[in-house]
C-alpha cells in the first residue's frame, strides 16, 4: 500500500488540493453557519411569541356608526369566510369562538383579607394557533379545573400602571400562575350556574383575548349557551407569504383590520427565512464547485499516472488497492474540512450569541446538534461520491 502511494503521489498538485480545501471549507462553513444562525435566532421569536411558527394574522371588521345604531355586530358570515378561504394567499382560516354565557371570576388573596371579583369573558381558538407552550393546556370534562391564557399586556398594565398608581406590589408571571381563580359560569336565560377553578397557565404576546381550551368552550357553550350558531367576530388567517401585496389589497378593499403587528412580524419571519435559505444555497453552490475542483484534480492526477496505473494493474494489483490511496486522501481532506468548519463555527457562534445576549434579556441560543449532524451528513455524502468517482475512473483505465 505504501509503495503504491509513493509511486502515485508524485504528480499530486498541492495548489489544486489547496484550492479544493479552501473552497469546500468556505462552502461548508456557510451552510453550517446558516443552519446554526437559524437555530440560534429562533428563540428570539419563539416561546410565547414566535414568528417562526405558522404565519398567521388576526382580522376583524371595522366597527362603524351605522352598525352601532342598528345594533348589529361586526361579525363574519359564512359567505365572507368562504370567499376569504378562496384567496390565493390563504392556507387556512380558523375562527374565534366566544362564550355564550356569563362568566364571573373571583380571587381571594392575603389569606382571604382581599377579595376581588369581576365579570369576564372567554374565547377559544384551535390549539395549533396557541403561542404558549404548557402541559396544563388541556381540559378534562370530569375535572373542575380550567386552564387560562391571558395577554401579556394585561400583566404589564397592572404592573406598570394600576399597581404604581395604587401603591400596590408588582407581580411576576410565576406568582400569577400560583393564584387560583374561582369561576362561576351562568346561563344568561335560565340562570343555571356552575362553579369551576381556573388558573393562568401562560401569557400570550400575540393573541389579545382571554383564552380557554376549545374543547371546554364547545362543551360549555352547549350546556350554558343560547343554543344558537353565533358568527365569529374575529378570524385567524394562516397565509402563505406575509409579504404578498394581495393581502393588504384584499383587507383594504373589504375594510378588514389586522390586530397588532402580526402582518409585520410575518414579513420579518418570511424575509429572514428567505435570507437564510439564500445563504445556505450559496454555501451549497460553493461546496458543489469545490467538489468539482477536487474531481477535476483527481482526473488530472489519474491522467498523468495512466501509464503507471496500467502497469500496476498488469502486474496483479487490484482496482481497489490502486483506488484506495486516492480515496483515503479525499476522505482525510473532507474530514479535516468538517472538523475545521465546526471549530470555526463554534468561534463565530460564540461571538454573535454574546452580542445577541447583550441585546435581549433571557436569551438562550439553540443547540448545535443540527449543524453538526448536517455537516456530518454532508461529509459522508461528499466522501462517498468522491470514492465512487475515483473507483469508476480507475476501472475505465483497464
mmCIF file of C-alpha atoms in Angstrom:
data_model
loop_
_atom_site.group_PDB
_atom_site.id
_atom_site.type_symbol
_atom_site.label_atom_id
_atom_site.label_comp_id
_atom_site.label_asym_id
_atom_site.label_seq_id
_atom_site.Cartn_x
_atom_site.Cartn_y
_atom_site.Cartn_z
ATOM 1 C CA UNK A 1 0.000 0.000 0.000
ATOM 2 C CA UNK A 2 2.786 2.440 0.943
ATOM 3 C CA UNK A 3 4.723 1.562 -2.200
ATOM 4 C CA UNK A 4 1.695 2.262 -4.378
ATOM 5 C CA UNK A 5 1.136 5.589 -2.656
ATOM 6 C CA UNK A 6 4.776 6.629 -3.071
ATOM 7 C CA UNK A 7 4.539 5.833 -6.752
ATOM 8 C CA UNK A 8 1.248 7.672 -7.369
ATOM 9 C CA UNK A 9 1.696 10.787 -5.230
ATOM 10 C CA UNK A 10 4.430 12.274 -7.426
ATOM 11 C CA UNK A 11 2.033 14.184 -9.652
ATOM 12 C CA UNK A 12 -0.272 15.467 -6.877
ATOM 13 C CA UNK A 13 -0.736 19.229 -7.235
ATOM 14 C CA UNK A 14 -0.586 20.958 -3.878
ATOM 15 C CA UNK A 15 -2.147 24.085 -5.391
ATOM 16 C CA UNK A 16 -5.189 22.197 -6.697
ATOM 17 C CA UNK A 17 -5.737 20.433 -3.373
ATOM 18 C CA UNK A 18 -5.374 23.739 -1.538
ATOM 19 C CA UNK A 19 -7.951 25.324 -3.838
ATOM 20 C CA UNK A 20 -10.362 22.495 -3.154
ATOM 21 C CA UNK A 21 -9.697 22.667 0.580
ATOM 22 C CA UNK A 22 -10.298 26.424 0.878
ATOM 23 C CA UNK A 23 -13.372 26.473 -1.381
ATOM 24 C CA UNK A 24 -15.005 23.476 0.276
ATOM 25 C CA UNK A 25 -14.224 24.797 3.766
ATOM 26 C CA UNK A 26 -15.807 28.122 2.856
ATOM 27 C CA UNK A 27 -18.883 26.467 1.373
ATOM 28 C CA UNK A 28 -19.422 24.035 4.249
ATOM 29 C CA UNK A 29 -18.915 26.826 6.789
ATOM 30 C CA UNK A 30 -21.567 28.982 5.096
ATOM 31 C CA UNK A 31 -24.051 26.092 5.108
ATOM 32 C CA UNK A 32 -23.440 25.237 8.759
ATOM 33 C CA UNK A 33 -23.469 28.898 9.782
ATOM 34 C CA UNK A 34 -26.814 29.436 8.056
ATOM 35 C CA UNK A 35 -28.359 26.434 9.812
ATOM 36 C CA UNK A 36 -26.868 27.370 13.180
ATOM 37 C CA UNK A 37 -27.861 31.019 12.973
ATOM 38 C CA UNK A 38 -31.426 29.982 12.194
ATOM 39 C CA UNK A 39 -31.458 27.773 15.310
ATOM 40 C CA UNK A 40 -29.907 30.488 17.473
ATOM 41 C CA UNK A 41 -32.150 33.273 16.189
ATOM 42 C CA UNK A 42 -35.349 31.244 16.522
ATOM 43 C CA UNK A 43 -35.604 31.651 20.345
ATOM 44 C CA UNK A 44 -35.765 35.429 19.863
ATOM 45 C CA UNK A 45 -39.075 34.947 18.069
ATOM 46 C CA UNK A 46 -40.251 31.725 19.673
ATOM 47 C CA UNK A 47 -41.533 30.672 23.056
ATOM 48 C CA UNK A 48 -44.527 32.824 23.712
ATOM 49 C CA UNK A 49 -44.359 34.900 20.572
ATOM 50 C CA UNK A 50 -42.970 33.049 17.634
ATOM 51 C CA UNK A 51 -42.672 34.444 14.147
ATOM 52 C CA UNK A 52 -41.190 31.111 13.143
ATOM 53 C CA UNK A 53 -44.421 29.349 13.833
ATOM 54 C CA UNK A 54 -47.209 29.417 11.333
ATOM 55 C CA UNK A 55 -47.531 32.784 9.620
ATOM 56 C CA UNK A 56 -50.988 33.965 10.561
ATOM 57 C CA UNK A 57 -52.829 37.221 11.023
ATOM 58 C CA UNK A 58 -55.906 38.003 13.098
ATOM 59 C CA UNK A 59 -58.516 40.054 11.273
ATOM 60 C CA UNK A 60 -61.749 41.709 12.293
ATOM 61 C CA UNK A 61 -64.265 44.104 10.786
ATOM 62 C CA UNK A 62 -64.255 47.809 11.463
ATOM 63 C CA UNK A 63 -66.973 48.892 13.864
ATOM 64 C CA UNK A 64 -68.764 51.884 12.366
ATOM 65 C CA UNK A 65 -71.590 54.158 13.482
ATOM 66 C CA UNK A 66 -74.157 52.511 11.194
ATOM 67 C CA UNK A 67 -73.634 49.111 12.803
ATOM 68 C CA UNK A 68 -73.889 50.641 16.263
ATOM 69 C CA UNK A 69 -77.149 52.468 15.502
ATOM 70 C CA UNK A 70 -78.696 49.323 14.013
ATOM 71 C CA UNK A 71 -77.499 47.231 16.958
ATOM 72 C CA UNK A 72 -75.626 44.898 14.640
ATOM 73 C CA UNK A 73 -72.393 43.104 15.407
ATOM 74 C CA UNK A 74 -69.366 43.325 13.127
ATOM 75 C CA UNK A 75 -69.238 39.578 12.553
ATOM 76 C CA UNK A 76 -68.186 37.426 9.608
ATOM 77 C CA UNK A 77 -70.887 35.441 7.834
ATOM 78 C CA UNK A 78 -70.324 32.133 6.060
ATOM 79 C CA UNK A 79 -70.123 33.725 2.606
ATOM 80 C CA UNK A 80 -67.376 36.094 3.711
ATOM 81 C CA UNK A 81 -65.421 33.254 5.300
ATOM 82 C CA UNK A 82 -65.786 31.102 2.168
ATOM 83 C CA UNK A 83 -64.608 33.978 -0.033
ATOM 84 C CA UNK A 84 -61.605 34.539 2.214
ATOM 85 C CA UNK A 85 -60.646 30.849 2.074
ATOM 86 C CA UNK A 86 -60.582 31.001 -1.732
ATOM 87 C CA UNK A 87 -57.937 33.736 -1.841
ATOM 88 C CA UNK A 88 -54.580 32.705 -3.315
ATOM 89 C CA UNK A 89 -52.581 33.893 -0.284
ATOM 90 C CA UNK A 90 -54.629 31.897 2.251
ATOM 91 C CA UNK A 91 -53.657 28.476 3.610
ATOM 92 C CA UNK A 92 -56.332 28.082 6.224
ATOM 93 C CA UNK A 93 -58.942 30.117 8.072
ATOM 94 C CA UNK A 94 -59.853 29.481 11.717
ATOM 95 C CA UNK A 95 -62.429 31.159 13.911
ATOM 96 C CA UNK A 96 -62.513 32.668 17.370
ATOM 97 C CA UNK A 97 -65.276 31.085 19.429
ATOM 98 C CA UNK A 98 -66.818 33.410 22.016
ATOM 99 C CA UNK A 99 -68.513 32.393 25.236
ATOM 100 C CA UNK A 100 -72.323 32.471 25.123
ATOM 101 C CA UNK A 101 -72.658 32.523 28.891
ATOM 102 C CA UNK A 102 -71.921 34.851 31.764
ATOM 103 C CA UNK A 103 -68.525 34.495 33.460
ATOM 104 C CA UNK A 104 -67.618 35.866 36.892
ATOM 105 C CA UNK A 105 -64.107 35.471 38.286
ATOM 106 C CA UNK A 106 -63.258 35.748 41.974
ATOM 107 C CA UNK A 107 -59.836 35.768 43.614
ATOM 108 C CA UNK A 108 -59.045 35.626 47.331
ATOM 109 C CA UNK A 109 -55.577 36.854 48.306
ATOM 110 C CA UNK A 110 -53.788 37.637 51.564
ATOM 111 C CA UNK A 111 -55.494 34.689 53.265
ATOM 112 C CA UNK A 112 -58.923 35.941 52.308
ATOM 113 C CA UNK A 113 -58.398 39.522 53.513
ATOM 114 C CA UNK A 114 -58.660 40.814 49.960
ATOM 115 C CA UNK A 115 -61.471 39.611 47.723
ATOM 116 C CA UNK A 116 -61.553 40.712 44.106
ATOM 117 C CA UNK A 117 -64.401 39.853 41.776
ATOM 118 C CA UNK A 118 -65.096 40.829 38.193
ATOM 119 C CA UNK A 119 -67.125 39.841 35.185
ATOM 120 C CA UNK A 120 -65.053 38.184 32.484
ATOM 121 C CA UNK A 121 -65.330 36.784 29.011
ATOM 122 C CA UNK A 122 -63.767 33.753 27.387
ATOM 123 C CA UNK A 123 -62.735 32.984 23.834
ATOM 124 C CA UNK A 124 -61.097 29.971 22.251
ATOM 125 C CA UNK A 125 -59.156 29.157 19.114
ATOM 126 C CA UNK A 126 -57.789 25.879 17.696
ATOM 127 C CA UNK A 127 -54.842 24.636 19.743
ATOM 128 C CA UNK A 128 -52.478 24.765 16.753
ATOM 129 C CA UNK A 129 -52.531 28.580 16.929
ATOM 130 C CA UNK A 130 -51.788 28.825 20.650
ATOM 131 C CA UNK A 131 -48.435 30.589 21.105
ATOM 132 C CA UNK A 132 -47.877 29.383 24.681
ATOM 133 C CA UNK A 133 -46.341 26.007 25.468
ATOM 134 C CA UNK A 134 -47.686 24.458 28.654
ATOM 135 C CA UNK A 135 -48.513 20.865 29.532
ATOM 136 C CA UNK A 136 -51.506 22.076 31.528
ATOM 137 C CA UNK A 137 -53.202 23.466 28.431
ATOM 138 C CA UNK A 138 -55.864 20.776 28.268
ATOM 139 C CA UNK A 139 -59.370 20.303 29.595
ATOM 140 C CA UNK A 140 -60.785 17.252 31.292
ATOM 141 C CA UNK A 141 -64.570 17.114 31.199
ATOM 142 C CA UNK A 142 -64.546 15.229 34.511
ATOM 143 C CA UNK A 143 -62.444 17.912 36.241
ATOM 144 C CA UNK A 144 -63.406 21.355 37.522
ATOM 145 C CA UNK A 145 -60.058 22.876 36.539
ATOM 146 C CA UNK A 146 -59.893 25.275 33.588
ATOM 147 C CA UNK A 147 -56.508 26.497 32.229
ATOM 148 C CA UNK A 148 -56.467 30.127 31.113
ATOM 149 C CA UNK A 149 -54.136 32.140 28.885
ATOM 150 C CA UNK A 150 -54.259 35.940 29.059
ATOM 151 C CA UNK A 151 -52.463 38.617 27.026
ATOM 152 C CA UNK A 152 -49.054 39.652 28.339
ATOM 153 C CA UNK A 153 -50.070 43.295 28.156
ATOM 154 C CA UNK A 154 -52.732 42.686 30.834
ATOM 155 C CA UNK A 155 -49.968 41.949 33.330
ATOM 156 C CA UNK A 156 -47.926 44.896 32.062
ATOM 157 C CA UNK A 157 -50.890 47.239 32.510
ATOM 158 C CA UNK A 158 -51.241 46.113 36.107
ATOM 159 C CA UNK A 159 -47.535 46.226 36.989
ATOM 160 C CA UNK A 160 -46.647 49.486 35.274
ATOM 161 C CA UNK A 161 -49.968 51.306 35.525
ATOM 162 C CA UNK A 162 -52.505 50.196 38.102
ATOM 163 C CA UNK A 163 -50.057 48.865 40.711
ATOM 164 C CA UNK A 164 -47.923 52.010 40.736
ATOM 165 C CA UNK A 165 -50.898 54.359 40.925
ATOM 166 C CA UNK A 166 -52.423 52.401 43.839
ATOM 167 C CA UNK A 167 -49.097 51.771 45.646
ATOM 168 C CA UNK A 168 -49.603 48.035 45.245
ATOM 169 C CA UNK A 169 -46.846 45.447 44.735
ATOM 170 C CA UNK A 170 -45.880 44.347 41.245
ATOM 171 C CA UNK A 171 -46.308 40.657 40.495
ATOM 172 C CA UNK A 172 -44.422 38.253 38.270
ATOM 173 C CA UNK A 173 -45.773 35.730 35.776
ATOM 174 C CA UNK A 174 -44.773 32.882 38.058
ATOM 175 C CA UNK A 175 -46.645 34.357 41.010
ATOM 176 C CA UNK A 176 -49.784 34.914 38.934
ATOM 177 C CA UNK A 177 -49.650 31.263 37.887
ATOM 178 C CA UNK A 178 -49.959 30.204 41.539
ATOM 179 C CA UNK A 179 -53.218 32.066 42.105
ATOM 180 C CA UNK A 180 -56.432 30.044 41.808
ATOM 181 C CA UNK A 181 -59.399 31.832 40.261
ATOM 182 C CA UNK A 182 -62.896 30.873 41.379
ATOM 183 C CA UNK A 183 -65.036 30.899 38.241
ATOM 184 C CA UNK A 184 -68.799 30.913 38.086
ATOM 185 C CA UNK A 185 -70.439 30.401 34.715
ATOM 186 C CA UNK A 186 -74.146 31.075 34.334
ATOM 187 C CA UNK A 187 -76.746 30.674 31.629
ATOM 188 C CA UNK A 188 -77.978 34.116 30.549
ATOM 189 C CA UNK A 189 -81.559 32.877 30.181
ATOM 190 C CA UNK A 190 -82.226 30.141 32.700
ATOM 191 C CA UNK A 191 -79.883 31.303 35.452
ATOM 192 C CA UNK A 192 -78.355 27.818 35.712
ATOM 193 C CA UNK A 193 -74.791 28.099 37.007
ATOM 194 C CA UNK A 194 -71.673 26.062 37.660
ATOM 195 C CA UNK A 195 -68.591 26.609 39.829
ATOM 196 C CA UNK A 196 -65.104 25.939 38.439
ATOM 197 C CA UNK A 197 -61.494 26.535 39.391
ATOM 198 C CA UNK A 198 -59.210 28.338 36.953
ATOM 199 C CA UNK A 199 -55.560 29.258 36.812
ATOM 200 C CA UNK A 200 -53.473 31.308 34.402
ATOM 201 C CA UNK A 201 -51.006 28.902 32.766
ATOM 202 C CA UNK A 202 -49.407 31.315 30.317
ATOM 203 C CA UNK A 203 -49.252 34.785 28.805
ATOM 204 C CA UNK A 204 -49.660 35.414 25.088
ATOM 205 C CA UNK A 205 -47.812 38.194 23.301
ATOM 206 C CA UNK A 206 -49.740 37.674 20.098
ATOM 207 C CA UNK A 207 -53.381 36.878 20.831
ATOM 208 C CA UNK A 208 -55.217 39.658 22.627
ATOM 209 C CA UNK A 209 -58.006 37.891 24.482
ATOM 210 C CA UNK A 210 -58.692 35.607 27.451
ATOM 211 C CA UNK A 211 -58.287 32.105 26.076
ATOM 212 C CA UNK A 212 -59.621 28.775 27.315
ATOM 213 C CA UNK A 213 -59.271 25.386 25.602
ATOM 214 C CA UNK A 214 -61.533 24.939 22.601
ATOM 215 C CA UNK A 215 -62.883 21.651 23.967
ATOM 216 C CA UNK A 216 -64.023 23.442 27.139
ATOM 217 C CA UNK A 217 -65.632 26.249 25.152
ATOM 218 C CA UNK A 218 -67.614 23.924 22.897
ATOM 219 C CA UNK A 219 -68.898 21.836 25.790
ATOM 220 C CA UNK A 220 -69.790 24.823 27.988
ATOM 221 C CA UNK A 221 -71.481 26.718 25.154
ATOM 222 C CA UNK A 222 -73.546 23.600 24.531
ATOM 223 C CA UNK A 223 -74.571 23.343 28.199
ATOM 224 C CA UNK A 224 -74.953 27.023 29.147
ATOM 225 C CA UNK A 225 -75.182 28.878 25.837
ATOM 226 C CA UNK A 226 -78.153 30.089 23.855
ATOM 227 C CA UNK A 227 -78.087 27.010 21.580
ATOM 228 C CA UNK A 228 -77.655 29.251 18.514
ATOM 229 C CA UNK A 229 -74.878 29.437 15.961
ATOM 230 C CA UNK A 230 -73.023 32.706 16.533
ATOM 231 C CA UNK A 231 -70.997 34.247 13.729
ATOM 232 C CA UNK A 232 -67.352 34.874 14.646
ATOM 233 C CA UNK A 233 -66.191 38.437 15.170
ATOM 234 C CA UNK A 234 -62.545 37.602 14.510
ATOM 235 C CA UNK A 235 -60.730 35.184 12.233
ATOM 236 C CA UNK A 236 -57.258 33.688 12.220
ATOM 237 C CA UNK A 237 -55.894 33.609 8.684
ATOM 238 C CA UNK A 238 -52.866 31.447 8.007
ATOM 239 C CA UNK A 239 -51.088 32.930 4.987
ATOM 240 C CA UNK A 240 -48.561 31.505 2.542
ATOM 241 C CA UNK A 241 -46.413 34.619 2.185
ATOM 242 C CA UNK A 242 -46.943 37.531 4.613
ATOM 243 C CA UNK A 243 -45.198 39.910 2.207
ATOM 244 C CA UNK A 244 -47.734 39.234 -0.566
ATOM 245 C CA UNK A 245 -49.207 42.635 -1.571
ATOM 246 C CA UNK A 246 -52.518 40.906 -2.320
ATOM 247 C CA UNK A 247 -53.098 40.571 1.438
ATOM 248 C CA UNK A 248 -53.020 44.311 2.087
ATOM 249 C CA UNK A 249 -55.122 44.977 -1.006
ATOM 250 C CA UNK A 250 -57.777 42.425 -0.046
ATOM 251 C CA UNK A 251 -58.030 43.650 3.541
ATOM 252 C CA UNK A 252 -58.303 47.254 2.409
ATOM 253 C CA UNK A 253 -60.985 46.521 -0.195
ATOM 254 C CA UNK A 254 -63.090 44.631 2.336
ATOM 255 C CA UNK A 255 -62.401 47.067 5.197
ATOM 256 C CA UNK A 256 -60.910 44.433 7.421
ATOM 257 C CA UNK A 257 -58.492 45.302 10.205
ATOM 258 C CA UNK A 258 -55.388 43.396 11.315
ATOM 259 C CA UNK A 259 -54.700 43.102 15.021
ATOM 260 C CA UNK A 260 -51.376 44.357 16.323
ATOM 261 C CA UNK A 261 -48.295 43.927 14.153
ATOM 262 C CA UNK A 262 -48.926 40.332 13.089
ATOM 263 C CA UNK A 263 -48.550 41.213 9.426
ATOM 264 C CA UNK A 264 -45.237 43.000 10.014
ATOM 265 C CA UNK A 265 -43.926 40.125 12.166
ATOM 266 C CA UNK A 266 -44.917 37.699 9.438
ATOM 267 C CA UNK A 267 -42.970 39.748 6.888
ATOM 268 C CA UNK A 268 -39.889 39.738 9.110
ATOM 269 C CA UNK A 269 -40.197 35.975 9.521
ATOM 270 C CA UNK A 270 -40.608 35.428 5.788
ATOM 271 C CA UNK A 271 -37.641 37.586 4.789
ATOM 272 C CA UNK A 272 -35.425 36.100 7.495
ATOM 273 C CA UNK A 273 -36.241 32.580 6.312
ATOM 274 C CA UNK A 274 -35.665 33.658 2.706
ATOM 275 C CA UNK A 275 -32.325 35.270 3.563
ATOM 276 C CA UNK A 276 -31.075 32.212 5.445
ATOM 277 C CA UNK A 277 -32.246 29.948 2.610
ATOM 278 C CA UNK A 278 -30.311 32.048 0.082
ATOM 279 C CA UNK A 279 -27.182 31.927 2.261
ATOM 280 C CA UNK A 280 -27.426 28.132 2.573
ATOM 281 C CA UNK A 281 -27.936 27.779 -1.203
ATOM 282 C CA UNK A 282 -24.855 29.932 -1.852
ATOM 283 C CA UNK A 283 -22.833 27.784 0.543
ATOM 284 C CA UNK A 284 -24.110 24.636 -1.135
ATOM 285 C CA UNK A 285 -23.233 26.054 -4.552
ATOM 286 C CA UNK A 286 -19.677 26.864 -3.416
ATOM 287 C CA UNK A 287 -19.319 23.372 -1.954
ATOM 288 C CA UNK A 288 -20.507 21.784 -5.204
ATOM 289 C CA UNK A 289 -17.987 23.868 -7.157
ATOM 290 C CA UNK A 290 -15.224 22.802 -4.776
ATOM 291 C CA UNK A 291 -16.336 19.201 -5.228
ATOM 292 C CA UNK A 292 -15.872 19.540 -8.982
ATOM 293 C CA UNK A 293 -12.446 21.113 -8.373
ATOM 294 C CA UNK A 294 -11.430 18.019 -6.438
ATOM 295 C CA UNK A 295 -12.881 15.683 -9.076
ATOM 296 C CA UNK A 296 -11.030 17.581 -11.796
ATOM 297 C CA UNK A 297 -7.803 17.401 -9.788
ATOM 298 C CA UNK A 298 -8.202 13.653 -9.319
ATOM 299 C CA UNK A 299 -8.965 13.171 -13.019
ATOM 300 C CA UNK A 300 -5.847 15.134 -13.996
ATOM 301 C CA UNK A 301 -3.776 13.194 -11.487
ATOM 302 C CA UNK A 302 -5.076 9.859 -12.790
ATOM 303 C CA UNK A 303 -4.483 11.002 -16.346
ATOM 304 C CA UNK A 304 -0.853 11.812 -15.555
ATOM 305 C CA UNK A 305 -0.446 8.435 -13.874
ATOM 306 C CA UNK A 306 -2.267 6.415 -16.540
ATOM 307 C CA UNK A 307 0.828 4.507 -17.621
ATOM 308 C CA UNK A 308 1.774 3.681 -14.040
ATOM 309 C CA UNK A 309 -1.775 2.583 -13.233
ATOM 310 C CA UNK A 310 -1.864 0.289 -16.288
ATOM 311 C CA UNK A 311 1.409 -1.285 -15.238
ATOM 312 C CA UNK A 312 0.171 -1.832 -11.701
ATOM 313 C CA UNK A 313 -2.990 -3.480 -12.989
ATOM 314 C CA UNK A 314 -0.985 -5.705 -15.336
ATOM 315 C CA UNK A 315 1.329 -6.989 -12.597
ATOM 316 C CA UNK A 316 -1.626 -8.020 -10.443
ATOM 317 C CA UNK A 317 -2.708 -5.051 -8.313
ATOM 318 C CA UNK A 318 -6.473 -4.846 -7.932
ATOM 319 C CA UNK A 319 -8.506 -1.763 -8.832
ATOM 320 C CA UNK A 320 -9.458 -1.359 -5.164
ATOM 321 C CA UNK A 321 -5.852 -1.329 -3.958
ATOM 322 C CA UNK A 322 -4.943 1.303 -6.552
ATOM 323 C CA UNK A 323 -8.004 3.452 -5.807
ATOM 324 C CA UNK A 324 -7.565 3.222 -2.044
ATOM 325 C CA UNK A 325 -4.741 5.851 -1.705
ATOM 326 C CA UNK A 326 -6.783 8.454 -3.600
ATOM 327 C CA UNK A 327 -9.924 7.590 -1.652
ATOM 328 C CA UNK A 328 -8.117 7.917 1.661
ATOM 329 C CA UNK A 329 -6.715 11.262 0.574
ATOM 330 C CA UNK A 330 -10.175 12.669 -0.219
ATOM 331 C CA UNK A 331 -11.699 11.249 2.966
ATOM 332 C CA UNK A 332 -8.880 12.784 5.021
ATOM 333 C CA UNK A 333 -9.357 16.179 3.346
ATOM 334 C CA UNK A 334 -13.138 16.078 3.807
ATOM 335 C CA UNK A 335 -12.806 15.019 7.464
ATOM 336 C CA UNK A 336 -10.301 17.796 8.143
ATOM 337 C CA UNK A 337 -12.628 20.301 6.457
ATOM 338 C CA UNK A 338 -15.578 19.096 8.556
ATOM 339 C CA UNK A 339 -13.651 19.349 11.850
ATOM 340 C CA UNK A 340 -12.168 22.742 10.994
ATOM 341 C CA UNK A 341 -15.575 24.076 9.885
ATOM 342 C CA UNK A 342 -17.124 23.017 13.209
ATOM 343 C CA UNK A 343 -14.322 24.719 15.165
ATOM 344 C CA UNK A 344 -14.656 27.961 13.179
ATOM 345 C CA UNK A 345 -18.448 27.777 13.520
ATOM 346 C CA UNK A 346 -18.092 27.423 17.290
ATOM 347 C CA UNK A 347 -15.923 30.565 17.458
ATOM 348 C CA UNK A 348 -18.221 32.650 15.220
ATOM 349 C CA UNK A 349 -21.292 31.403 17.089
ATOM 350 C CA UNK A 350 -19.800 32.382 20.431
ATOM 351 C CA UNK A 351 -19.234 35.926 19.162
ATOM 352 C CA UNK A 352 -22.703 36.539 17.750
ATOM 353 C CA UNK A 353 -24.568 34.823 20.611
ATOM 354 C CA UNK A 354 -22.767 37.082 23.084
ATOM 355 C CA UNK A 355 -23.888 40.046 21.010
ATOM 356 C CA UNK A 356 -27.497 38.822 20.908
ATOM 357 C CA UNK A 357 -27.453 38.144 24.651
ATOM 358 C CA UNK A 358 -26.385 41.740 25.275
ATOM 359 C CA UNK A 359 -29.384 42.995 23.265
ATOM 360 C CA UNK A 360 -32.076 40.616 24.548
ATOM 361 C CA UNK A 361 -32.798 39.641 28.122
ATOM 362 C CA UNK A 362 -33.123 35.931 28.979
ATOM 363 C CA UNK A 363 -31.807 35.000 25.547
ATOM 364 C CA UNK A 364 -30.925 31.331 25.225
ATOM 365 C CA UNK A 365 -29.332 30.185 21.949
ATOM 366 C CA UNK A 366 -30.322 26.995 20.196
ATOM 367 C CA UNK A 367 -28.367 23.755 20.170
ATOM 368 C CA UNK A 368 -25.554 22.840 17.779
ATOM 369 C CA UNK A 369 -26.507 19.235 17.134
ATOM 370 C CA UNK A 370 -28.431 20.058 13.942
ATOM 371 C CA UNK A 371 -25.464 21.883 12.432
ATOM 372 C CA UNK A 372 -23.048 19.119 13.430
ATOM 373 C CA UNK A 373 -25.415 16.488 12.051
ATOM 374 C CA UNK A 374 -25.812 18.422 8.786
ATOM 375 C CA UNK A 375 -22.038 18.747 8.467
ATOM 376 C CA UNK A 376 -21.568 15.045 9.184
ATOM 377 C CA UNK A 377 -24.138 14.068 6.559
ATOM 378 C CA UNK A 378 -22.502 16.420 4.056
ATOM 379 C CA UNK A 379 -19.074 14.907 4.822
ATOM 380 C CA UNK A 380 -20.351 11.349 4.329
ATOM 381 C CA UNK A 381 -22.133 12.164 1.058
ATOM 382 C CA UNK A 382 -19.206 14.060 -0.464
ATOM 383 C CA UNK A 383 -16.740 11.361 0.602
ATOM 384 C CA UNK A 384 -18.917 8.602 -0.875
ATOM 385 C CA UNK A 385 -19.254 10.487 -4.162
ATOM 386 C CA UNK A 386 -15.507 11.073 -4.327
ATOM 387 C CA UNK A 387 -14.688 7.414 -3.644
ATOM 388 C CA UNK A 388 -17.215 6.266 -6.244
ATOM 389 C CA UNK A 389 -15.831 8.599 -8.916
ATOM 390 C CA UNK A 390 -12.248 7.512 -8.226
ATOM 391 C CA UNK A 391 -13.195 3.827 -8.480
ATOM 392 C CA UNK A 392 -15.118 4.334 -11.725
ATOM 393 C CA UNK A 393 -12.266 6.324 -13.269
ATOM 394 C CA UNK A 394 -9.686 3.644 -12.440
ATOM 395 C CA UNK A 395 -11.954 0.886 -13.751
ATOM 396 C CA UNK A 396 -12.000 2.639 -17.159
ATOM 397 C CA UNK A 397 -8.207 2.547 -17.445
ATOM 398 C CA UNK A 398 -8.058 -1.204 -17.899
#
